[in-house]
Coordinates of C-alpha atoms in Angstrom, one line a residue:
X1 CA -45.2 29.1 -77.3
X2 CA -46.0 25.4 -76.8
X3 CA -43.5 23.3 -74.9
X4 CA -44.1 20.4 -77.3
X5 CA -43.3 22.6 -80.3
X6 CA -40.2 23.9 -78.6
X7 CA -39.0 20.4 -77.7
X8 CA -39.6 19.3 -81.3
X9 CA -37.7 22.3 -82.6
X10 CA -34.8 21.5 -80.3
X11 CA -34.7 17.9 -81.5
X12 CA -34.9 18.9 -85.1
X13 CA -32.2 21.5 -84.7
X14 CA -29.8 19.0 -83.1
X15 CA -30.2 16.6 -86.0
X16 CA -30.5 19.0 -89.0
X17 CA -28.5 22.2 -88.5
X18 CA -25.0 22.8 -89.7
X19 CA -23.5 23.1 -86.2
X20 CA -20.1 21.4 -85.9
X21 CA -20.3 17.9 -84.4
X22 CA -18.3 19.1 -81.4
X23 CA -20.9 21.8 -80.6
X24 CA -23.8 19.3 -81.0
X25 CA -22.1 17.1 -78.4
X26 CA -21.6 20.0 -76.1
X27 CA -25.3 21.0 -76.5
X28 CA -26.5 17.5 -75.8
X29 CA -24.3 17.1 -72.7
X30 CA -25.4 20.5 -71.5
X31 CA -29.1 19.6 -72.0
X32 CA -28.5 16.3 -70.2
X33 CA -26.7 18.1 -67.3
X34 CA -29.6 20.6 -67.0
X35 CA -32.2 17.7 -66.7
X36 CA -33.3 17.0 -70.2
X37 CA -34.9 18.9 -73.0
X38 CA -38.1 19.8 -71.3
X39 CA -36.5 21.0 -68.1
X40 CA -33.9 22.9 -70.0
X41 CA -36.5 24.6 -72.1
X42 CA -38.7 25.4 -69.1
X43 CA -35.7 26.9 -67.2
X44 CA -34.5 29.0 -70.1
X45 CA -38.0 30.2 -70.9
X46 CA -38.6 31.2 -67.3
X47 CA -35.5 33.4 -67.3
X48 CA -36.2 34.7 -70.8
X49 CA -39.6 35.9 -69.7
X50 CA -38.1 37.6 -66.7
X51 CA -35.5 39.5 -68.7
X52 CA -38.0 40.4 -71.4
X53 CA -40.4 41.7 -68.7
X54 CA -37.6 43.9 -67.4
X55 CA -37.1 45.5 -70.8
X56 CA -34.2 43.6 -72.3
X57 CA -34.1 43.0 -76.1
X58 CA -34.9 39.5 -77.4
X59 CA -31.2 38.7 -78.1
X60 CA -30.1 40.1 -74.7
X61 CA -32.9 38.1 -73.0
X62 CA -31.9 34.9 -74.7
X63 CA -28.2 35.4 -73.8
X64 CA -28.9 36.3 -70.2
X65 CA -31.5 33.5 -69.8
X66 CA -29.0 30.9 -71.1
X67 CA -26.3 32.3 -68.8
X68 CA -28.6 32.1 -65.8
X69 CA -30.0 28.7 -66.7
X70 CA -26.7 27.1 -67.4
X71 CA -24.9 28.4 -64.3
X72 CA -22.1 26.0 -63.4
X73 CA -21.4 24.8 -66.9
X74 CA -18.1 25.5 -68.7
X75 CA -17.9 28.7 -70.7
X76 CA -17.5 26.8 -74.1
X77 CA -20.6 24.8 -73.3
X78 CA -22.5 27.9 -72.6
X79 CA -21.3 29.3 -75.9
X80 CA -22.5 26.2 -77.7
X81 CA -25.9 26.6 -76.1
X82 CA -26.1 30.2 -77.1
X83 CA -25.3 29.4 -80.7
X84 CA -27.8 26.6 -80.6
X85 CA -30.7 28.6 -79.1
X86 CA -30.1 31.5 -81.5
X87 CA -31.2 29.2 -84.4
X88 CA -34.2 30.7 -86.1
X89 CA -36.5 27.6 -85.7
X90 CA -35.7 27.2 -82.0
X91 CA -36.3 30.9 -81.3
X92 CA -39.6 30.8 -83.3
X93 CA -40.9 27.8 -81.3
X94 CA -39.5 28.5 -77.9
X95 CA -39.6 32.3 -77.3

């Protein structure tokens, strides 16, 4: 996993995937609230690695990592982040 590849995948996913515009706005605001793309990716990756090390599946680890990293955000924003981070290109480059 390279941080640059992950950040690029996040940027491409925001622009090119078929997520509804409202979800894209929620994802962008969540990433901004969490300190930007690099900080968000680093934070999610840290939690993801922790959950994978403890034996959780990839999907459960992503879900739990996003929940932990986005503590304090609204539930619908967390849901948008989960939909976003489950995109194939983001998963392939970030986890």
